[in-house]
PDB file of C-alpha atoms in Angstrom:
ATOM      1  CA  MET A   1      15.184  47.671   3.659  1.00  0.00           C
ATOM      2  CA  ILE A   2      13.344  50.728   2.419  1.00  0.00           C
ATOM      3  CA  ASN A   3      10.516  48.528   1.128  1.00  0.00           C
ATOM      4  CA  LEU A   4      10.212  46.732   4.470  1.00  0.00           C
ATOM      5  CA  ALA A   5      10.005  50.027   6.366  1.00  0.00           C
ATOM      6  CA  ALA A   6       7.312  51.254   3.956  1.00  0.00           C
ATOM      7  CA  ALA A   7       5.339  48.013   4.320  1.00  0.00           C
ATOM      8  CA  ILE A   8       5.447  48.240   8.120  1.00  0.00           C
ATOM      9  CA  GLU A   9       4.177  51.812   7.943  1.00  0.00           C
ATOM     10  CA  LEU A  10       1.370  51.043   5.475  1.00  0.00           C
ATOM     11  CA  ALA A  11       0.095  47.574   6.366  1.00  0.00           C
ATOM     12  CA  ASP A  12      -2.006  46.575   9.356  1.00  0.00           C
ATOM     13  CA  ARG A  13       0.166  43.479   9.838  1.00  0.00           C
ATOM     14  CA  VAL A  14       3.545  42.496   8.423  1.00  0.00           C
ATOM     15  CA  TYR A  15       5.046  39.026   8.789  1.00  0.00           C
ATOM     16  CA  ILE A  16       8.821  39.070   8.301  1.00  0.00           C
ATOM     17  CA  TYR A  17      10.460  35.888   7.037  1.00  0.00           C
ATOM     18  CA  ASP A  18      14.151  35.115   6.621  1.00  0.00           C
ATOM     19  CA  ASN A  19      14.805  33.280   3.367  1.00  0.00           C
ATOM     20  CA  SER A  20      18.537  34.014   3.216  1.00  0.00           C
ATOM     21  CA  VAL A  21      19.696  30.427   3.838  1.00  0.00           C
ATOM     22  CA  ASN A  22      20.046  28.318   0.693  1.00  0.00           C
ATOM     23  CA  ASP A  23      18.136  25.012   0.628  1.00  0.00           C
ATOM     24  CA  ALA A  24      16.184  25.898   3.778  1.00  0.00           C
ATOM     25  CA  GLU A  25      12.547  26.786   4.360  1.00  0.00           C
ATOM     26  CA  ALA A  26      11.829  30.458   4.943  1.00  0.00           C
ATOM     27  CA  ALA A  27      11.621  31.064   8.700  1.00  0.00           C
ATOM     28  CA  LEU A  28       9.069  33.362  10.318  1.00  0.00           C
ATOM     29  CA  CYS A  29      11.106  35.759  12.460  1.00  0.00           C
ATOM     30  CA  ALA A  30       8.927  38.699  13.476  1.00  0.00           C
ATOM     31  CA  ARG A  31       5.521  40.294  13.105  1.00  0.00           C
ATOM     32  CA  THR A  32       4.370  43.892  13.279  1.00  0.00           C
ATOM     33  CA  GLN A  33       0.897  45.238  13.909  1.00  0.00           C
ATOM     34  CA  ASP A  34      -0.213  48.811  13.305  1.00  0.00           C
ATOM     35  CA  GLY A  35       3.400  49.951  12.884  1.00  0.00           C
ATOM     36  CA  ALA A  36       4.591  48.415  16.155  1.00  0.00           C
ATOM     37  CA  LEU A  37       6.624  45.279  16.850  1.00  0.00           C
ATOM     38  CA  ARG A  38       4.080  42.653  17.950  1.00  0.00           C
ATOM     39  CA  LYS A  39       6.089  39.430  18.189  1.00  0.00           C
ATOM     40  CA  ILE A  40       9.601  38.086  17.757  1.00  0.00           C
ATOM     41  CA  TYR A  41       9.526  34.370  17.003  1.00  0.00           C
ATOM     42  CA  ARG A  42      13.243  33.488  17.069  1.00  0.00           C
ATOM     43  CA  GLU A  43      16.696  35.017  17.128  1.00  0.00           C
ATOM     44  CA  LEU A  44      16.712  37.707  14.468  1.00  0.00           C
ATOM     45  CA  PRO A  45      19.193  37.914  11.625  1.00  0.00           C
ATOM     46  CA  GLU A  46      21.035  41.233  11.641  1.00  0.00           C
ATOM     47  CA  TRP A  47      19.096  42.595   8.644  1.00  0.00           C
ATOM     48  CA  ILE A  48      15.754  42.055  10.413  1.00  0.00           C
ATOM     49  CA  SER A  49      17.043  43.339  13.753  1.00  0.00           C
ATOM     50  CA  ASP A  50      18.251  46.510  12.035  1.00  0.00           C
ATOM     51  CA  ALA A  51      14.829  46.973  10.423  1.00  0.00           C
ATOM     52  CA  VAL A  52      12.794  46.644  13.637  1.00  0.00           C
ATOM     53  CA  VAL A  53      15.128  47.993  16.347  1.00  0.00           C
ATOM     54  CA  ASP A  54      13.545  51.458  16.409  1.00  0.00           C
ATOM     55  CA  LEU A  55       9.922  50.328  16.164  1.00  0.00           C
ATOM     56  CA  PRO A  56       7.723  50.881  19.200  1.00  0.00           C
ATOM     57  CA  LYS A  57       6.637  47.690  20.938  1.00  0.00           C
ATOM     58  CA  HIS A  58       2.943  46.810  20.687  1.00  0.00           C
ATOM     59  CA  VAL A  59       1.099  46.666  24.035  1.00  0.00           C
ATOM     60  CA  GLY A  60       0.777  42.904  23.525  1.00  0.00           C
ATOM     61  CA  PHE A  61       4.435  42.422  22.531  1.00  0.00           C
ATOM     62  CA  VAL A  62       5.734  38.857  22.847  1.00  0.00           C
ATOM     63  CA  ASP A  63       9.435  37.988  22.690  1.00  0.00           C
ATOM     64  CA  GLY A  64       9.787  34.328  21.731  1.00  0.00           C
ATOM     65  CA  ARG A  65      13.579  34.290  21.490  1.00  0.00           C
ATOM     66  CA  GLY A  66      15.068  31.478  23.467  1.00  0.00           C
ATOM     67  CA  ALA A  67      11.668  29.878  24.006  1.00  0.00           C
ATOM     68  CA  THR A  68      11.519  26.106  23.665  1.00  0.00           C
TER      69      THR A  68
END
């Protein structure tokens, strides 16, 4: 996840998709903005959770887990 951490640090916005399930569409899981966690779209796989757990939350943070 070194590359993901570097991307979050360098890019204005990072959209994190989970494509770890065979024969399934990649699922948008989280987004960062200016190095901070901006939105969580769904329950996070462990590898994404581990990558974003220590990020500061953006002032406009939205947690969409469990939303219908």
